[in-house]
Coordinates of C-alpha atoms and ligand atoms in Angstrom, one line a residue:
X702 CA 27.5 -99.2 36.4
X703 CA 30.0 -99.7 33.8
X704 CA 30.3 -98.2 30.3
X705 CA 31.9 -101.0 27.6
X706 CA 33.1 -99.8 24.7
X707 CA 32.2 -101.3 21.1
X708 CA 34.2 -101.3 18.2
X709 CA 32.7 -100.4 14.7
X710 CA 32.2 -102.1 11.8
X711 CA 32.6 -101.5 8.0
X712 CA 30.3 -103.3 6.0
X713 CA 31.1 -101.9 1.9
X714 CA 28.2 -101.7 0.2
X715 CA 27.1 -104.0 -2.5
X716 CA 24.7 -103.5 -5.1
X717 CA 20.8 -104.9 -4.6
X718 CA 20.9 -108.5 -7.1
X719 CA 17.1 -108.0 -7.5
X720 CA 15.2 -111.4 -8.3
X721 CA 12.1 -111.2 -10.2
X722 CA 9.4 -112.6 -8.9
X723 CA 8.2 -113.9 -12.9
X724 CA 11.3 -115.7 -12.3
X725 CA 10.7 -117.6 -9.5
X726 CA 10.1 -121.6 -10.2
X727 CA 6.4 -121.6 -7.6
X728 CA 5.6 -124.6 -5.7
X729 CA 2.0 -123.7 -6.1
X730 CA -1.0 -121.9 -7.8
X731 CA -1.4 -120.6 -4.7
X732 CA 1.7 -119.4 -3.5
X733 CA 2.3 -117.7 -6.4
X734 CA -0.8 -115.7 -5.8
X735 CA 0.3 -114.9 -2.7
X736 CA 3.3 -113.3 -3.9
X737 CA 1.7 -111.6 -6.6
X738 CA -0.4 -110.4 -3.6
X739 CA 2.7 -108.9 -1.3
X740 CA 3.6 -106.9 -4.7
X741 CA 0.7 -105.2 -5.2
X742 CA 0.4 -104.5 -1.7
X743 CA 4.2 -103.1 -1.1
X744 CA 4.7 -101.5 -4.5
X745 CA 4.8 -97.6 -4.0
X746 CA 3.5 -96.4 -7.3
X747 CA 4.3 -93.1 -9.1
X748 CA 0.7 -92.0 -8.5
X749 CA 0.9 -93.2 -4.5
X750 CA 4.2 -91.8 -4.6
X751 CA 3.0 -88.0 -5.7
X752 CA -0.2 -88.5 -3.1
X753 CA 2.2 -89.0 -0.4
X754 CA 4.3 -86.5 -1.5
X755 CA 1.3 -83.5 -1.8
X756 CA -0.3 -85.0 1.5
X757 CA 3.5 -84.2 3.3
X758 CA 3.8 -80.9 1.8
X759 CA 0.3 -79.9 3.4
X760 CA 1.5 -81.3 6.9
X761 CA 4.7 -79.6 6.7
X762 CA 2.6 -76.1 6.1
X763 CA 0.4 -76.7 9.2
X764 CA 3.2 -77.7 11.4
X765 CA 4.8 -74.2 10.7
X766 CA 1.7 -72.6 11.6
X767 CA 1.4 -74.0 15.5
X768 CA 2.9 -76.5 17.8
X769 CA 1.1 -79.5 18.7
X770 CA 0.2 -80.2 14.7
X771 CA 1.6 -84.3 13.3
X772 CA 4.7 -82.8 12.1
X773 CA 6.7 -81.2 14.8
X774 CA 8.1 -78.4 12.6
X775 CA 10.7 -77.8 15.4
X776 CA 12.6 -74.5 15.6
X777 CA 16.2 -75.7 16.1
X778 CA 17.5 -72.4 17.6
X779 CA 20.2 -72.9 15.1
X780 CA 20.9 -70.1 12.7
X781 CA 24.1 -69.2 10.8
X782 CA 25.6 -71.4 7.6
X783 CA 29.0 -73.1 7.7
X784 CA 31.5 -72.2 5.8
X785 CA 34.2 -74.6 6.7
X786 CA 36.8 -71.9 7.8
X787 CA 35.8 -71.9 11.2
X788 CA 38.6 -73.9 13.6
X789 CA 37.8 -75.2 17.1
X790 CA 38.1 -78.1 19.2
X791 CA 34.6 -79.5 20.8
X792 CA 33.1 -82.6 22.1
X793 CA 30.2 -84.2 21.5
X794 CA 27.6 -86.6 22.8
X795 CA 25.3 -88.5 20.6
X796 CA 21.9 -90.5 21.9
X797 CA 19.4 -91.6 20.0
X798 CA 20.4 -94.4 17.6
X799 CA 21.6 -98.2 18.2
X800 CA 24.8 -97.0 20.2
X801 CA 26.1 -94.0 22.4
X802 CA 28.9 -92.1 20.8
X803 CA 31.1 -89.5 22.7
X804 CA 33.4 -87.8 19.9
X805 CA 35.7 -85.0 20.2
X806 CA 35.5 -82.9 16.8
X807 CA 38.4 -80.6 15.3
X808 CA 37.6 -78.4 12.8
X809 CA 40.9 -77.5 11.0
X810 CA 39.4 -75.1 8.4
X811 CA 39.0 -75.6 5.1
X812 CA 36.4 -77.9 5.3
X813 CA 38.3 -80.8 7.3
X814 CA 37.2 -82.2 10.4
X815 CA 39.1 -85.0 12.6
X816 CA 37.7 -86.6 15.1
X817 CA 38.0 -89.2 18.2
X818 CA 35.3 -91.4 19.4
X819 CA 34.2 -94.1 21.0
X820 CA 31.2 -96.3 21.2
X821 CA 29.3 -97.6 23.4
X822 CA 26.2 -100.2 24.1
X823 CA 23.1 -98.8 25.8
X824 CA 21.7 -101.8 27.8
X825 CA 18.2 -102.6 26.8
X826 CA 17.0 -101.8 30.1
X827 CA 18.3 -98.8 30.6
X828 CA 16.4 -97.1 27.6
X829 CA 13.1 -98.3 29.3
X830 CA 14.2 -97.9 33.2
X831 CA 14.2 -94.4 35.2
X832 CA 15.6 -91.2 33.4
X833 CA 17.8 -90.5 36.3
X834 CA 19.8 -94.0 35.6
X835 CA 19.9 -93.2 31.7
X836 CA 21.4 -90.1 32.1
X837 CA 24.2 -91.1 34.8
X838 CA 25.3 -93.3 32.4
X839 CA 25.6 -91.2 30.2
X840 CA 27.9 -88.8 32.4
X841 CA 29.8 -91.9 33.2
X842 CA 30.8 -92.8 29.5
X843 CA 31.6 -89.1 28.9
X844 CA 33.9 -89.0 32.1
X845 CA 35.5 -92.3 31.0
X846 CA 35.6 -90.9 27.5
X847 CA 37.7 -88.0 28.9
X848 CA 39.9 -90.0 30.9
X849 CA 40.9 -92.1 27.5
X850 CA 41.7 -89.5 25.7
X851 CA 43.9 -87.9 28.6
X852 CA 42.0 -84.4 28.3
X853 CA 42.4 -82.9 31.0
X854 CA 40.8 -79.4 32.7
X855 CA 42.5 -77.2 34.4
X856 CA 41.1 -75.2 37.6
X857 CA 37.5 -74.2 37.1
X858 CA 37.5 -74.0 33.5
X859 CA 34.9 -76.3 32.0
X860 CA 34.6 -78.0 28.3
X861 CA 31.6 -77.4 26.4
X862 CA 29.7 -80.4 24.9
X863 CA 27.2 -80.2 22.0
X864 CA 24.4 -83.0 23.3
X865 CA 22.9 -84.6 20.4
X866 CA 19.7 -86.3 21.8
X867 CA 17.8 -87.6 18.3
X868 CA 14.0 -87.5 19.8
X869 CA 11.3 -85.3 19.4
X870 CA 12.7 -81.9 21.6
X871 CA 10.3 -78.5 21.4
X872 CA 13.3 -76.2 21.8
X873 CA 13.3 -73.0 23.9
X874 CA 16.8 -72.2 23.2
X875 CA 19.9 -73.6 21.4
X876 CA 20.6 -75.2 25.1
X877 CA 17.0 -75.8 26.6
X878 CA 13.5 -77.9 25.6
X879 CA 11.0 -80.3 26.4
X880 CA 11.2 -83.9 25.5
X881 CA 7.6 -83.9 23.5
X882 CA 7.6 -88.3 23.3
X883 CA 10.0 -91.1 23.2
X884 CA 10.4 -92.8 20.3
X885 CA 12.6 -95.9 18.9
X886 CA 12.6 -97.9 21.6
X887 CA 13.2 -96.0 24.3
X888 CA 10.6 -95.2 26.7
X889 CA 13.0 -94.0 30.4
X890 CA 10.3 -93.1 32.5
X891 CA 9.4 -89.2 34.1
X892 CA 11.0 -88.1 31.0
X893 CA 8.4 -86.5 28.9
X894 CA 7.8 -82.8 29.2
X895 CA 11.1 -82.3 31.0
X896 CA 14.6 -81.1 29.5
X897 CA 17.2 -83.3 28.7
X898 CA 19.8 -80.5 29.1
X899 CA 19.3 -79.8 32.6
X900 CA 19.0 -84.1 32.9
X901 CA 22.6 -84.2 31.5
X902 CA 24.0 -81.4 32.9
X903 CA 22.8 -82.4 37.0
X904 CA 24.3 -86.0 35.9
X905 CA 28.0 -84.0 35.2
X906 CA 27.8 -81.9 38.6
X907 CA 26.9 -84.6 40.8
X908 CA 29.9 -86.8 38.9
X909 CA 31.7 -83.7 39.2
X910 CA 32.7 -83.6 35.5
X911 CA 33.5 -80.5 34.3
X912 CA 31.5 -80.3 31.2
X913 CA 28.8 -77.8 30.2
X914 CA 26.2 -78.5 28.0
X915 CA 26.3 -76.1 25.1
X916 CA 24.0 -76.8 22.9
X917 CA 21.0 -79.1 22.3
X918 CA 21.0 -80.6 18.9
X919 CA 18.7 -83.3 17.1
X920 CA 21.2 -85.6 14.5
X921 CA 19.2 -84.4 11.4
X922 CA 20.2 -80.8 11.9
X923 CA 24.0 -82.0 13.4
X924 CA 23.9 -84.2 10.6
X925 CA 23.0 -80.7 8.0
X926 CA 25.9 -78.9 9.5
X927 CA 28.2 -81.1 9.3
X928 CA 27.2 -82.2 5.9
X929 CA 27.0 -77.8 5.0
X930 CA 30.7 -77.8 6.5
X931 CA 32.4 -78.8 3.6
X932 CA 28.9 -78.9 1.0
X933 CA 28.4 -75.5 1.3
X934 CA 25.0 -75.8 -0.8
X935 CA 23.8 -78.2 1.9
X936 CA 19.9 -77.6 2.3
X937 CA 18.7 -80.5 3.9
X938 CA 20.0 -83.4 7.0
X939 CA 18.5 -86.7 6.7
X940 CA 18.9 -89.5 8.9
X941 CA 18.1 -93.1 7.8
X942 CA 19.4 -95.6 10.5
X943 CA 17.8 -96.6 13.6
X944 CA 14.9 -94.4 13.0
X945 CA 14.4 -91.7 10.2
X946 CA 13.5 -87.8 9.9
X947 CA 15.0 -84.7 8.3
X948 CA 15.8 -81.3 8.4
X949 CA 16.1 -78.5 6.2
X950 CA 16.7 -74.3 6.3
X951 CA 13.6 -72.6 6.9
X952 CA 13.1 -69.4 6.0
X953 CA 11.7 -67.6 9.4
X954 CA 9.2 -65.8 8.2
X955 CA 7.8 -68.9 6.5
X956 CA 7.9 -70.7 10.2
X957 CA 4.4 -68.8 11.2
X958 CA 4.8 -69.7 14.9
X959 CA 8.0 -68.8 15.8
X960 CA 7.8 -65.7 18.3
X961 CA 11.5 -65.8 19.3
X962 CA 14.0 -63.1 18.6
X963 CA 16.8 -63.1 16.3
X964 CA 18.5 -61.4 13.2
X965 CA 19.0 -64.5 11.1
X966 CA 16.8 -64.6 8.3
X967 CA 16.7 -68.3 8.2
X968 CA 16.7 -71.2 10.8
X969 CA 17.4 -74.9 10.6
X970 CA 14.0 -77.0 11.4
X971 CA 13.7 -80.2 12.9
X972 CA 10.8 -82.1 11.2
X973 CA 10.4 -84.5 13.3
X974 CA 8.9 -86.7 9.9
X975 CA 8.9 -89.9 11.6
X976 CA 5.4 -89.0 13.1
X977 CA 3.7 -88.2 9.6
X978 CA 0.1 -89.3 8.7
X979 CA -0.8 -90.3 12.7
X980 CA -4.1 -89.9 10.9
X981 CA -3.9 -92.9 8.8
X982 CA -4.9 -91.5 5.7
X983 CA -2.7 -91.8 2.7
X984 CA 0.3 -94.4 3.7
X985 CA -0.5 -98.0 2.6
X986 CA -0.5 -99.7 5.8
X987 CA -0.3 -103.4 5.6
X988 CA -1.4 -106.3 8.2
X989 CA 2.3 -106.7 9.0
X990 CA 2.8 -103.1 9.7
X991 CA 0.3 -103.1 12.3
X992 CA 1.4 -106.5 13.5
X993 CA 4.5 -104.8 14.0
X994 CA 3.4 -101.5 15.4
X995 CA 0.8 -102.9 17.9
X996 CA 3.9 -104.8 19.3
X997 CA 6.1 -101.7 19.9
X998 CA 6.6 -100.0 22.6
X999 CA 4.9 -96.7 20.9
X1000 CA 1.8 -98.4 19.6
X1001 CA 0.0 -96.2 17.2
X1002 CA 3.1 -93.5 17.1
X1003 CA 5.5 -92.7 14.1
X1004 CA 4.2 -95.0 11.8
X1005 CA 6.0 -93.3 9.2
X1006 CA 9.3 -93.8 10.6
X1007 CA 7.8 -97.6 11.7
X1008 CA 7.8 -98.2 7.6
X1009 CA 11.0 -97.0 6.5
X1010 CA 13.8 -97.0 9.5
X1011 CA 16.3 -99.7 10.3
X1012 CA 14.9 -100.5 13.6
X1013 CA 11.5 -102.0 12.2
X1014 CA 11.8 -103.1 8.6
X1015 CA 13.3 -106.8 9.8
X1016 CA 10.4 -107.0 12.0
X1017 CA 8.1 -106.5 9.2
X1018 CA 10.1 -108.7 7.1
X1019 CA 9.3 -111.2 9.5
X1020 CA 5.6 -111.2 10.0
X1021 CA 5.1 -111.5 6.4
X1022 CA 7.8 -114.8 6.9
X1023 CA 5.3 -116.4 9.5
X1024 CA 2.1 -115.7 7.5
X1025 CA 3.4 -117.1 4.5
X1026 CA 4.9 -120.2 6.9
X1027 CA 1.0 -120.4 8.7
X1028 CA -0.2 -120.8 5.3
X1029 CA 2.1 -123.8 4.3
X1030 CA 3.8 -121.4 1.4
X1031 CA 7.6 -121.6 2.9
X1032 CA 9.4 -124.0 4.7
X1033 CA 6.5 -126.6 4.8
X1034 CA 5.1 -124.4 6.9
X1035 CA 7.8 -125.2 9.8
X1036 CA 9.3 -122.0 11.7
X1037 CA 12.3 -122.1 13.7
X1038 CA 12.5 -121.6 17.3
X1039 CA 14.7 -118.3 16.2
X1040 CA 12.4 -117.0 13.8
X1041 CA 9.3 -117.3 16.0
X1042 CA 10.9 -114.4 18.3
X1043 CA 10.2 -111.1 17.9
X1044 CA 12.9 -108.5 16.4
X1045 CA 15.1 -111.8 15.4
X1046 CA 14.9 -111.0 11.6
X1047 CA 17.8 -108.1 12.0
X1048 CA 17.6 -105.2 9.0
X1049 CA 21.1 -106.0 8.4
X1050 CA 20.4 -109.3 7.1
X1051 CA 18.1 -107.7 4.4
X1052 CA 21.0 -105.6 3.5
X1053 CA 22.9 -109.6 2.9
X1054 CA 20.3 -110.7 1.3
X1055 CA 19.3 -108.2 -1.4
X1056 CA 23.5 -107.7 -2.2
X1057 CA 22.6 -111.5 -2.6
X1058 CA 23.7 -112.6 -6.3
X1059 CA 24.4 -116.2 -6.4
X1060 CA 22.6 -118.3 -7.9
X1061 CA 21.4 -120.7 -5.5
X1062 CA 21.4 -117.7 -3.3
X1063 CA 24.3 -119.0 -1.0
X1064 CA 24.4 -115.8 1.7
X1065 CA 20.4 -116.1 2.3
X1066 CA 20.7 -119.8 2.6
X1067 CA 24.0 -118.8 5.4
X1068 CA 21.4 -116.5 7.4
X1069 CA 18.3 -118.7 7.6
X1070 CA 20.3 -121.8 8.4
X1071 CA 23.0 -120.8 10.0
X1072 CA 21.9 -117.7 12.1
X1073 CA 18.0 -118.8 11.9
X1074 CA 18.9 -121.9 12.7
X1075 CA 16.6 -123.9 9.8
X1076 CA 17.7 -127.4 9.6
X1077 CA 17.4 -126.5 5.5
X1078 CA 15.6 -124.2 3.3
X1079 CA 15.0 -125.3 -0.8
X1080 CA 15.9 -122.7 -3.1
X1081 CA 12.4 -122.0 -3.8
X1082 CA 11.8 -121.1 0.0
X1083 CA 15.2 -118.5 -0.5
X1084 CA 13.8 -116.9 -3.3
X1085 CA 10.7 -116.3 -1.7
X1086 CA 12.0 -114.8 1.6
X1087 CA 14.5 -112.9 -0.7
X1088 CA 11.1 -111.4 -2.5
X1089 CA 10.0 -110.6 0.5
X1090 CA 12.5 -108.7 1.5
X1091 CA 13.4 -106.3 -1.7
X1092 CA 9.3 -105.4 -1.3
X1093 CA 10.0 -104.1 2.4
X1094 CA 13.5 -102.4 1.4
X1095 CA 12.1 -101.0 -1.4
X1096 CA 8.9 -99.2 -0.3
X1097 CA 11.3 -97.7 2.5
X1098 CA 13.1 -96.0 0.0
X1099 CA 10.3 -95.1 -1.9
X1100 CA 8.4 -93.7 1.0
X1101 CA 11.6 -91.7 2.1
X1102 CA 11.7 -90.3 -1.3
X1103 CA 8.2 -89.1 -1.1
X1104 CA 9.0 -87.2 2.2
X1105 CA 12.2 -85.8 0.2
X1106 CA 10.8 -84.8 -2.6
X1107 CA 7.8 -82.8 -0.4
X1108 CA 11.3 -80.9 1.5
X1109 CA 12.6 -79.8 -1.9
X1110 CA 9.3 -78.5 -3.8
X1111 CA 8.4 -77.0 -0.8
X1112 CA 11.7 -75.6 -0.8
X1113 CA 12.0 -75.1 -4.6
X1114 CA 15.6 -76.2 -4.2
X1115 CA 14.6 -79.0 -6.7
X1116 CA 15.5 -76.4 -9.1
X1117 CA 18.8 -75.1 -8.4
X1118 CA 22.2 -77.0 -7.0
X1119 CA 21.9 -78.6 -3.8
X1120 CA 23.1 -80.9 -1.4
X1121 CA 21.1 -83.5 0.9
X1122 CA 23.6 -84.9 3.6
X1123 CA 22.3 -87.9 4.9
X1124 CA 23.4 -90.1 7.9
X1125 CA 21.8 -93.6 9.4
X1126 CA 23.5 -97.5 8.5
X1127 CA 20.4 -97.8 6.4
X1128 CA 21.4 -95.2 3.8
X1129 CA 25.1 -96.2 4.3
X1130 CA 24.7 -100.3 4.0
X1131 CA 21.4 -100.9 2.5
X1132 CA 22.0 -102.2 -1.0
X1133 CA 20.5 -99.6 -3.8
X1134 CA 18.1 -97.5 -1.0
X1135 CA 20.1 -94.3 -2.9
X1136 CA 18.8 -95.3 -6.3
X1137 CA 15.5 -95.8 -5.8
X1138 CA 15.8 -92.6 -3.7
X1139 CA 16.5 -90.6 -6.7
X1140 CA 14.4 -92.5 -8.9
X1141 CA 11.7 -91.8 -7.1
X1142 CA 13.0 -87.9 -7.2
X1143 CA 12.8 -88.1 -10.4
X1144 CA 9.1 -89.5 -11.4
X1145 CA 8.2 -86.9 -9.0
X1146 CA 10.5 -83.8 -10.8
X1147 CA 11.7 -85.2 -14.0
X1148 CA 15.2 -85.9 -15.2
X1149 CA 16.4 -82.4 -14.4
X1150 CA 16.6 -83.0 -10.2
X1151 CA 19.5 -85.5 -11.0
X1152 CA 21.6 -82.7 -12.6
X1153 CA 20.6 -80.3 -9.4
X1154 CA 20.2 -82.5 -6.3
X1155 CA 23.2 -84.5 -4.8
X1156 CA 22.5 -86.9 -1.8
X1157 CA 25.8 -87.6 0.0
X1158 CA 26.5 -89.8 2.7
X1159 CA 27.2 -87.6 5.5
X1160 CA 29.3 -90.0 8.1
X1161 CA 29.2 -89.6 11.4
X1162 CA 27.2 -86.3 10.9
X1163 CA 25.2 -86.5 14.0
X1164 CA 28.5 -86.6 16.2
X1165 CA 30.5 -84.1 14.4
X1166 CA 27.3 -82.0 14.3
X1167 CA 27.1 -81.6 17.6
X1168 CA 30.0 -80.3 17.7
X1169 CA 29.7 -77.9 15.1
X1170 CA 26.2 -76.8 17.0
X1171 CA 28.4 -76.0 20.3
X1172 CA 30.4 -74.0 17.9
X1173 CA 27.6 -72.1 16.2
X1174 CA 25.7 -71.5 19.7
X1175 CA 29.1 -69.9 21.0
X1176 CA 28.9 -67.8 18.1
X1177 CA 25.4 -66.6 17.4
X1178 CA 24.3 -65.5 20.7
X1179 CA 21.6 -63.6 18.7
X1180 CA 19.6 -66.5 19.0
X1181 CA 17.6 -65.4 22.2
X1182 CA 14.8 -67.6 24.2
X1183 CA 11.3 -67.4 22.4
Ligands
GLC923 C1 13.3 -90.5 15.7 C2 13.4 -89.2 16.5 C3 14.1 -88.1 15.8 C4 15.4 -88.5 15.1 C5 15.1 -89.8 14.3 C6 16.4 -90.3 13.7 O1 12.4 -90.2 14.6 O2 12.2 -88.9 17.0 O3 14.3 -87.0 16.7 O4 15.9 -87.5 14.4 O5 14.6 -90.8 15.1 O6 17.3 -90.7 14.6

């Protein structure tokens, strides 16, 4: 088995060049109808907007209530705030997104953290092969992680590692749960209903690593504490990357079905808002959504996330491509050989192509005939692919603000300072998705949420996180098994 190290990429982050569709010069009657038609069907309204937002808000209140309900309403076993004077050295393994990340986190105090890491690929068939193979490799990168860095361990003494494992976990303790499904692509078999800690931790002892695995920790609550660690008004942990969801502090006696013991007063909960409306009922599904969704490999699970996350909005992108090419209304109705395979149409090139602001639109014209390998595109066929793609990007953003803005009424934070860390390459790369974040914040709350909420981009949270949950589980021991 060998564990290959990736570096990372910067991308900075343009602004979105948005084309309006009035503007484009149609070939046809007809095709401009059928743009006019992909508007209408991908524009999140105010009104939708406040539907969705009212319909979230009443899942979030059953979810409290009992397990089992659409949104998870996971207990995180985490209880305590940050300050940022707490010091410590910790490491930190994060699964769940596009890459595996071991990082070693220092806390220095005063709100600064350092910290080491390194990257690296999960093979595709490893995410959808036996558990027992998933999780060696993941002791392996950790081990060769250690060796790296030189850390060394002396006689019995063990390190402890917060395990950031971003799926749907019901918690029993800050170190223990169930795995409840699998979701973004993964889908390791004799997984579900068993506990990823005692996985990991029987992958270390027979590897004989000397690591212990603290703490259990979903990346939108890693990603709240380390945002908290130097925001100290931090109320809420968002990711938008690979897959999307959030977390926020509960008040316990507002979580109805918690029956553990503990002093706190409040608790971090997971949402687990990627599964909203299973029902169908108030998201505006489209033909390409379900295209997409049918094709997974969790048909008819987290649609939500399925709308809005990193992992799925190319793939949308790209259905609406090849009915408009079926029809005749792009390319002359040729595809390419690229474009006609699934998951080709990478989120990342959205990001290229709504920064786009040239006008012959030079970097759209780069990705479909370069990477997409079209012998040539007119401009008119580059408009319309570009005006397919700000409708995606910006219902994503729209729907994410509809699940935010249900977190902070329900929350009342709305109304007084606070701080929304968010993680994910879709918040950090994706041209404008802040702005029409808090635009859609504020058709829901009015101009005052801009002066009270902040959204910050919380880097690396779910690593550093992890850390700072090994940390917090060494120092609340009050949090006791339910
Ligand atoms: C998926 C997972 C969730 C995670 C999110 C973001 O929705 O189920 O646990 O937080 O992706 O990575």
């Amino acid at each position: 088995m060998s564990s290959t190290p990736i570096a990372s990429k910067i991308i900075p982050k343009a602004a979105r060049a948005h084309l309006d569709p009035a503007n484009i010069e149609y070939t046809s009657e007809k095709q401009k109808n059928a743009v006019a038609a992909l508007v209408e069907e991908f524009t999140v309204t105010p009104e939708l907007l406040k539907s969705i937002q009212k319909n979230f808000m009443e899942g979030m209140k059953k979810g409290l209530k009992k397990d089992g309900e659409t949104l998870a309403m996971i207990s995180s076993y985490v209880v305590g705030r940050l300050d940022g004077t707490e010091v410590g050295s910790y490491l930190a393994l994060d699964v769940g997104g596009t890459n595996l990340r071991v990082v070693s986190v220092h806390l220095n105090g005063g709100g600064e953290i350092t910290t080491r890491q390194t990257k690296y690929r999960i093979d595709e068939k490893l995410k959808v092969g036996d558990a027992k193979s998933l999780f060696d490799f993941m002791a392996v990168c950790v081990d060769s992680f250690l060796d790296e860095h030189q850390i060394v361990v002396r006689g019995d003494a063990q390190i402890e590692l917060g395990f950031t494992f971003s799926f749907p976990v019901l918690q029993t303790a800050i170190n223990r749960g169930t795995l409840i499904t699998w979701t973004k692509g993964f889908n390791a078999s004799g997984m579900v209903g068993k506990d990823p800690v005692a996985l990991l931790q029987d992958a270390f002892n027979r590897r004989h690593t000397p690591v212990r695995v603290a703490a259990l920790v979903n990346d939108t609550v890693g990603t709240l504490l380390a945002y908290a660690y130097n925001h100290p008004e931090t109320i809420m942990g968002v990711i938008l990357g690979t897959g999307c969801n959030g977390a926020y502090i509960e008040k316990i006696s507002n979580i109805e079905k918690w029956k553990g013991k503990t002093t706190a007063d409040e608790m971090i909960v997971n949402m687990e808002f990627g599964a909203f409306d299973k029902e169908r009922v108030i998201l505006p599904l489209t033909m390409f959504d379900n295209k997409m969704d049918r094709k997974s490999v969790n048909p008819n699970k987290q649609i939500f996330e399925k709308m809005i996350a990193g992992m799925y909005l190319g793939e949308i992108t790209r259905n609406i491509l090849l009915n408009l090419i079926d029809r005749r209304l792009l390319f002359e109705g040729n595809v390419s050989a690229d474009l006609n395979q699934m998951w080709t149409f990478e989120t990342a090139y959205m990001s290229s192509i709504e920064a786009d602001h040239s006008p012959t639109l030079h970097e759209t014209r780069k990705i479909l005939e370069s990477t997409l390998s079209f012998p040539s595109t007119t401009l008119n066929d580059r408009q319309i692919v570009k005006t397919v793609v700000e409708l995606v990007g910006k219902r994503a953003a729209r729907l994410s603000a509809a699940a935010l803005a249900g977190i902070l009424e329900h929350t009342g934070a709305w109304k007084h300072k606070s701080a929304i860390g968010i993680d994910g390459s879709l918040f950090e790369y994706y041209p404008s998705f802040d702005t029409d974040i808090m635009d859609g914040l504020e058709e829901v709350f009015g101009e005052e949420v801009r002066k009270n909420v902040s959204l910050g981009l919380a880097q690396d949270g779910s690593g550093v996180g992890a850390g700072l949950c090994a940390l917090l589980a060494a120092k609340n021991s009050a949090t006791k098994d339910a």
